[in-house]
Structures are given as C-alpha cells and as structure tokens.
PDB file of C-alpha atoms in Angstrom:
ATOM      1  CA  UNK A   1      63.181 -42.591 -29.281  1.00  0.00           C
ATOM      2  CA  UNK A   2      59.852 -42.913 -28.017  1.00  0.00           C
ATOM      3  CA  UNK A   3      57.511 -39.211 -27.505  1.00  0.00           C
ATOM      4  CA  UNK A   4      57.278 -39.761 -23.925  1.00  0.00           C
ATOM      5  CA  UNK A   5      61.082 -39.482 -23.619  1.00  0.00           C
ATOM      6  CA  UNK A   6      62.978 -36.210 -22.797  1.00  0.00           C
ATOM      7  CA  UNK A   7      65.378 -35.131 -25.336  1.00  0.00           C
ATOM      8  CA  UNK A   8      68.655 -33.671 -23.969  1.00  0.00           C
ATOM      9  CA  UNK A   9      69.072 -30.227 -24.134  1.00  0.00           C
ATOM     10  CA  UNK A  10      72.330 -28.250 -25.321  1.00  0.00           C
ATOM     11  CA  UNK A  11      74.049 -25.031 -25.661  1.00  0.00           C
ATOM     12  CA  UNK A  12      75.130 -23.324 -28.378  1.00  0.00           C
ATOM     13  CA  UNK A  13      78.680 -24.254 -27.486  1.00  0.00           C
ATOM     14  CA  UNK A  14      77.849 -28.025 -27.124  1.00  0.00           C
ATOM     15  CA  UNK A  15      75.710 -27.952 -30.074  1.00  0.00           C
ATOM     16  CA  UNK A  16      79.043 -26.639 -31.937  1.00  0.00           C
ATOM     17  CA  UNK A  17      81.605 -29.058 -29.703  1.00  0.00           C
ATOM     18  CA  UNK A  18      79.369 -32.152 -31.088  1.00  0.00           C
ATOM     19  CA  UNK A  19      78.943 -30.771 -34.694  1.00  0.00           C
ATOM     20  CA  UNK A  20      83.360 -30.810 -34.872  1.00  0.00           C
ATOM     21  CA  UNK A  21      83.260 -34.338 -33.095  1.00  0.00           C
ATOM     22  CA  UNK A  22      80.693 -35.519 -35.478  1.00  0.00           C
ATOM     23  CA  UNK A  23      83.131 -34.120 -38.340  1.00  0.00           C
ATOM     24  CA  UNK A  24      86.123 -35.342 -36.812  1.00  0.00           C
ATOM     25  CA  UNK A  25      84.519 -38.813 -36.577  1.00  0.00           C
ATOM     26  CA  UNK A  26      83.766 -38.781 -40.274  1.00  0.00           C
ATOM     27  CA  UNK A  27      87.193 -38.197 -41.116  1.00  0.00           C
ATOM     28  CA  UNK A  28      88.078 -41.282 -39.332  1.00  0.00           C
ATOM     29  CA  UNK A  29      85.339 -43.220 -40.833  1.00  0.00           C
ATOM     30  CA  UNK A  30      87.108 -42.187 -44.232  1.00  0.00           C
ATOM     31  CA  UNK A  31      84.435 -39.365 -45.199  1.00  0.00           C
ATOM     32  CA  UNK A  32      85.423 -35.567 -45.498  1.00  0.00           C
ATOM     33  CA  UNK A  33      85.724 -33.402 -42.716  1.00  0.00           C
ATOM     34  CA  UNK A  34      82.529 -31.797 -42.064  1.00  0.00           C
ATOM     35  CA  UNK A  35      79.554 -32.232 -39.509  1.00  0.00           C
ATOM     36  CA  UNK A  36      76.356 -30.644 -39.074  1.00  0.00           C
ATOM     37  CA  UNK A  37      73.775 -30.278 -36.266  1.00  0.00           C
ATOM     38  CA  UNK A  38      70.039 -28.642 -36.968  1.00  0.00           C
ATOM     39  CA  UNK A  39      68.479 -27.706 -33.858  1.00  0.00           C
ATOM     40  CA  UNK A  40      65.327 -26.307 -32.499  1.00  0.00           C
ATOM     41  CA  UNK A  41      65.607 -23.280 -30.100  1.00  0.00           C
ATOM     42  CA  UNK A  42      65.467 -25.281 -26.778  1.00  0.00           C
ATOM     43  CA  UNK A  43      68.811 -27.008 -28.278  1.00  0.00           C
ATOM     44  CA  UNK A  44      67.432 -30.130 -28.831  1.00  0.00           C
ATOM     45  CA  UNK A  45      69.050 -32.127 -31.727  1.00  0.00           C
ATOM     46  CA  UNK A  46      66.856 -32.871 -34.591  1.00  0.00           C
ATOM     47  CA  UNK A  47      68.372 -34.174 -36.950  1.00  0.00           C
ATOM     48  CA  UNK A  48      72.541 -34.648 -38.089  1.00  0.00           C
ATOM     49  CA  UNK A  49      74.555 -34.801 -40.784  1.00  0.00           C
ATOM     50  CA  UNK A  50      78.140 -35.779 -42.123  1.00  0.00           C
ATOM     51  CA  UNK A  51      80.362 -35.221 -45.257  1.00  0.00           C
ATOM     52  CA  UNK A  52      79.830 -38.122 -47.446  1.00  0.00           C
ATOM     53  CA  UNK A  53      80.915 -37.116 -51.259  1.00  0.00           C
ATOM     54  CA  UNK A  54      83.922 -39.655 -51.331  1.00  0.00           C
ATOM     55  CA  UNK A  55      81.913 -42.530 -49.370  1.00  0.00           C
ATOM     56  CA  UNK A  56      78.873 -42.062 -51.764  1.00  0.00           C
ATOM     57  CA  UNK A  57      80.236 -41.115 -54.905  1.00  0.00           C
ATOM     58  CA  UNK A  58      77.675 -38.035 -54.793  1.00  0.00           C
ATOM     59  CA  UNK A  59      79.041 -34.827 -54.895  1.00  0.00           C
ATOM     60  CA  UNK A  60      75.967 -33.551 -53.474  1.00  0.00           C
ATOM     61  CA  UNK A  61      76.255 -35.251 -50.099  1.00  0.00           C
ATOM     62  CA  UNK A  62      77.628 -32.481 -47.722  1.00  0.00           C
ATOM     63  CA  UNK A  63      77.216 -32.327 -44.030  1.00  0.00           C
ATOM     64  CA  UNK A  64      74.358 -29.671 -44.034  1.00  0.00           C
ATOM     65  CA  UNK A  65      72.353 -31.521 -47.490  1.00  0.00           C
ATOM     66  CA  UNK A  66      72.475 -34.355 -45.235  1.00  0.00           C
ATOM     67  CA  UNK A  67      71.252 -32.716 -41.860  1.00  0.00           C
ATOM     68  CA  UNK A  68      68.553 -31.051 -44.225  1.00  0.00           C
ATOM     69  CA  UNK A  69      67.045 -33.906 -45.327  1.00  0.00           C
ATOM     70  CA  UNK A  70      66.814 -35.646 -42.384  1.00  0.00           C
ATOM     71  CA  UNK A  71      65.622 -32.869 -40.323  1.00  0.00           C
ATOM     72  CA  UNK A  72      63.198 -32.710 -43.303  1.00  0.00           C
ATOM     73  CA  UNK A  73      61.986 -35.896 -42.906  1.00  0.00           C
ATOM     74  CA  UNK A  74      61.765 -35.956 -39.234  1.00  0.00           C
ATOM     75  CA  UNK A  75      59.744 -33.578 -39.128  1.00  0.00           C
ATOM     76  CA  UNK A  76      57.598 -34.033 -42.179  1.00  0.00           C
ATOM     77  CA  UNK A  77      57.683 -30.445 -43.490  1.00  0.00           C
ATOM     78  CA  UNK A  78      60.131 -28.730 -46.316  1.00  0.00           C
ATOM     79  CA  UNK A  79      60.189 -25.146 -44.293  1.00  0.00           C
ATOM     80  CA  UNK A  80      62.451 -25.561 -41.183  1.00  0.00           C
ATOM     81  CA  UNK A  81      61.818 -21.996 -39.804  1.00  0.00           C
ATOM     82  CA  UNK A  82      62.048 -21.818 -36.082  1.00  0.00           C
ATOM     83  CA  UNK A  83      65.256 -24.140 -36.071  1.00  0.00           C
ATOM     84  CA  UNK A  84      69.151 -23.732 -36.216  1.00  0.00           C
ATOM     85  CA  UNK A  85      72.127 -25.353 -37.878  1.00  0.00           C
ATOM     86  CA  UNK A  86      75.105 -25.439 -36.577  1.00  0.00           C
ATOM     87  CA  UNK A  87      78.129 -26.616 -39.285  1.00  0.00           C
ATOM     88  CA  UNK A  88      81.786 -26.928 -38.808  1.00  0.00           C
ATOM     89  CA  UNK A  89      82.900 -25.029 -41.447  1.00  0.00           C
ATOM     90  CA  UNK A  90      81.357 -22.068 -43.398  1.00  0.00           C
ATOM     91  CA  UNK A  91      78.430 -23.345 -45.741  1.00  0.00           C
ATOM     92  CA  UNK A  92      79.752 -23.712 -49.337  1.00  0.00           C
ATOM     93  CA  UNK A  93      77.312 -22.002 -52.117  1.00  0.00           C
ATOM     94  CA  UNK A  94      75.127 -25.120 -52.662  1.00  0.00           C
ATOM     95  CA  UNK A  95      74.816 -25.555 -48.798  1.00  0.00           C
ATOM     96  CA  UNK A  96      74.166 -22.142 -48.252  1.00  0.00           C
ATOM     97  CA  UNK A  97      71.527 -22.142 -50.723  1.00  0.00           C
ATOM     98  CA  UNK A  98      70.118 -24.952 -49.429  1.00  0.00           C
ATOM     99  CA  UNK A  99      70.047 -23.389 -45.863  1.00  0.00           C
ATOM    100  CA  UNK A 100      67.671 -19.953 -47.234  1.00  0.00           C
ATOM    101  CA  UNK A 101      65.789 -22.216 -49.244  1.00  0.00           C
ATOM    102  CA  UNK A 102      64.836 -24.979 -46.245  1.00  0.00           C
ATOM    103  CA  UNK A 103      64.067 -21.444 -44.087  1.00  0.00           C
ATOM    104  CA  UNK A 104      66.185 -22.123 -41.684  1.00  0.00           C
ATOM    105  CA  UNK A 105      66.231 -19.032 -38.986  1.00  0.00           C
ATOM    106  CA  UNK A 106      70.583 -18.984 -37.962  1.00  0.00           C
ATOM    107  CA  UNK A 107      73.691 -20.641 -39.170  1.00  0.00           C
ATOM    108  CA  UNK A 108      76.344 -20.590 -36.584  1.00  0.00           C
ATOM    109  CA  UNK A 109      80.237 -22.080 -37.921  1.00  0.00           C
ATOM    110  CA  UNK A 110      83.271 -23.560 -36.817  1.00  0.00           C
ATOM    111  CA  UNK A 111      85.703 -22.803 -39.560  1.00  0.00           C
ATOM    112  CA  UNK A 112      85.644 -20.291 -42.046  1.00  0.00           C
ATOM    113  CA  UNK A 113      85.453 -20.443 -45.807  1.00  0.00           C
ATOM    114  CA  UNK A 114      89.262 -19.452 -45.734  1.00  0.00           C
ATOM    115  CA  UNK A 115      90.171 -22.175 -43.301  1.00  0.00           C
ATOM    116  CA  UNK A 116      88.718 -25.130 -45.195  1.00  0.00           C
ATOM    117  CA  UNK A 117      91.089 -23.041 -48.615  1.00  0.00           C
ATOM    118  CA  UNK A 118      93.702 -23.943 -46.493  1.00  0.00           C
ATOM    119  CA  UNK A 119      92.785 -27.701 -46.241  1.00  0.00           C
ATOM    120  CA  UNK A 120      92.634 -27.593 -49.658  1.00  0.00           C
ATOM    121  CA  UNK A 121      88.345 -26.935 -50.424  1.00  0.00           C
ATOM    122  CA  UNK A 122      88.225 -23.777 -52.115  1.00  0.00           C
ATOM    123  CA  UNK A 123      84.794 -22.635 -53.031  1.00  0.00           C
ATOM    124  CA  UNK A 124      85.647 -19.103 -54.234  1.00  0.00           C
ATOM    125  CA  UNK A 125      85.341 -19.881 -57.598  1.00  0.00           C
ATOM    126  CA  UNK A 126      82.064 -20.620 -57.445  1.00  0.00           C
ATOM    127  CA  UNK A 127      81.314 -17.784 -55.927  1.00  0.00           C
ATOM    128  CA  UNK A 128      83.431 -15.767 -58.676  1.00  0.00           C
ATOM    129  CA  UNK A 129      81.558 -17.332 -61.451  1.00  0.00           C
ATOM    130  CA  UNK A 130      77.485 -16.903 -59.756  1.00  0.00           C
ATOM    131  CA  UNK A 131      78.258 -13.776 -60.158  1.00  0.00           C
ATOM    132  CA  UNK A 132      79.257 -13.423 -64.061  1.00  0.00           C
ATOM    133  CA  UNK A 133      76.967 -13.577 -66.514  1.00  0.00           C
ATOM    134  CA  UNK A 134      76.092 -17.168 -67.746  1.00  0.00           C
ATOM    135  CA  UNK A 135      77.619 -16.321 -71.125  1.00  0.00           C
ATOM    136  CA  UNK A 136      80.513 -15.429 -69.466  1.00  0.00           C
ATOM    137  CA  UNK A 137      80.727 -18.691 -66.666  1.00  0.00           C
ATOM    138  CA  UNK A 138      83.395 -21.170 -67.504  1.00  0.00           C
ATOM    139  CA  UNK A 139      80.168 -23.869 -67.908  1.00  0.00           C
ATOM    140  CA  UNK A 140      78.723 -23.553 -71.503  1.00  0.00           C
ATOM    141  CA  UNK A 141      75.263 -22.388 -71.026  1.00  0.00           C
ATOM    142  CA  UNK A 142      72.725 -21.904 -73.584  1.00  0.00           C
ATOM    143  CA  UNK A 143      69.378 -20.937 -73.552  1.00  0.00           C
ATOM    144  CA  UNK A 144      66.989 -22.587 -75.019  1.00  0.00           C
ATOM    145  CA  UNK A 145      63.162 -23.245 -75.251  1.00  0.00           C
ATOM    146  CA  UNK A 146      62.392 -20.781 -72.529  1.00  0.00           C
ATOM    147  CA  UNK A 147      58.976 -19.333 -74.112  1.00  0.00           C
ATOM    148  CA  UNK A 148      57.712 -23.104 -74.229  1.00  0.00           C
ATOM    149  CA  UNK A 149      58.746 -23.679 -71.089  1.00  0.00           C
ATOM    150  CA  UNK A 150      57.432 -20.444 -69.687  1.00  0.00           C
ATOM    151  CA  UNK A 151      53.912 -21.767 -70.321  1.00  0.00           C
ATOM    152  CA  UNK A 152      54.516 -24.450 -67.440  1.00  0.00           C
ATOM    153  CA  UNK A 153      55.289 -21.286 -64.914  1.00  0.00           C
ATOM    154  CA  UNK A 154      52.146 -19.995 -66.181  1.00  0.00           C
ATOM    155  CA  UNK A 155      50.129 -23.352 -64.953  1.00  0.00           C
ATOM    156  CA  UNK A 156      51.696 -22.888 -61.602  1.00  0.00           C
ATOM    157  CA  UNK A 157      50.764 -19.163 -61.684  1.00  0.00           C
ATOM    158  CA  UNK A 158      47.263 -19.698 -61.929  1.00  0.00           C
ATOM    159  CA  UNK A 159      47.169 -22.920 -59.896  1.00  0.00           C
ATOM    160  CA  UNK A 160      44.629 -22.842 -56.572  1.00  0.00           C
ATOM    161  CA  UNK A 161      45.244 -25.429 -54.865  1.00  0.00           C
ATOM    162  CA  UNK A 162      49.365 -25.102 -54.832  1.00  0.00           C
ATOM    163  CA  UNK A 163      51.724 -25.027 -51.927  1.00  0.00           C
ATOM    164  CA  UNK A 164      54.025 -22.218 -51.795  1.00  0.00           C
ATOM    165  CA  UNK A 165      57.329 -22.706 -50.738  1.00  0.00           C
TER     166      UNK A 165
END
C-alpha cells in the first residue's frame, strides 16, 4: 500500500470478527487455530498473524510471535507502545511474554485459556512449573558459569551509548 492511501478503519468488534476469520482460515489452510491482529488506536491494522507450528516445524510460530514480528518490522521499532492486539484465544505464557516485552498497551481475546484445554492446548503446566523453583521444574536445570558470565552484564551496565529496551 502506497502512504498516500487511506487505511480502513475498524472497531474493536471487527478487529476481533477478522482476528477468528483469520484463525478459522488457518485451520483450513492446515495450520492451528489461532489468529492475531495488532492495531493502532484509530483501528487500523498493522500488522497480522496466524498459527503456524505444524506448517513450519517451529514451535515458536504462534499467531501473536507472528503478528509481533511483523508489526515489528513494519514499523521499524522493537517497543510497540501505543498499539493493540487482538488474539483469538488467551495468550499462552511465551505469547504473553512476548506481548509485555514488545510494550504493547491492551490484549483483548476471543477464547479463553480454558476453552483452547478443551480443544486439547493446555498451557497450565507451564504455568504450574514458572512458578516452582528451577530445581524443582520437570526440565533439568543447572547453573553454571554465572560469575563469568555476570561480567558481560557488567559491560552492558556501564555501556553509554546502549539502547534500553
């Protein structure tokens, strides 16, 4: 689209009615069923996003990674403050963190975390085991080298010139 032409403008209901279509669609197309929409706050589209872990082989590619990075890139900045994203289903934890870490100002849903349980993608484990210990997490985790690596925090600490994100 060329900057001389309008964008069209939605609602928060539309923005949400083309997020499920764009998640319906992907179901069809043989990805999973999820869609996302980020927004700025006249409801223009920026940028979209579909579920493709199955069609990519990455287990990383979810709806709102995807809409992330190409709002992202759209826009050539990393802090997406002052827009919205609009999924069809509750944010699992990596998309969630994802979501606070790209600044994003509101996260409106279709389906809950419970509903997509029921269609058998049940992130309440991982939510369980953020919150144990690491000793205690069913993923071995050791420690190791952290005083050596410590001294690369303490470049960035006293860094000038860095950009803060």
């Amino acid at each position: 689209m060329d900057k001389s032409e309008k964008k069209e403008t939605y609602n928060k209901e539309a923005l949400m009615r083309e997020t499920i279509r764009l998640a319906t669609e992907n179901v069809e197309r043989g990805g999973g069923p999820f869609g996302a929409i980020i927004a700025d706050k006249k409801g223009q589209i920026v940028a979209t996003g579909v579920n493709q872990v199955a069609v990519n082989n990455d287990p990383t590619a979810h709806a709102e990674i995807e809409a992330i990075q190409k709002a992202a890139a759209e826009l050539k900045t990393f802090n997406l403050s002052g827009y919205d994203i609009y999924a069809s289903c509750e944010p699992c934890p990596m998309c969630l963190g994802a979501i606070y870490w790209a600044h994003i100002d509101r996260l409106f849903y279709a389906n809950t975390k419970e509903d997509a349980q029921k269609a058998g993608f049940d992130d309440s484990f991982i939510y369980k085991e953020m919150a144990l210990e690491p000793s205690n997490r069913r993923l071995f985790s050791e420690r190791m080298l952290g005083e050596e690596a410590f001294k690369t925090f303490e470049n960035w600490i006293s860094k000038k010139d860095k950009t803060i994100y």
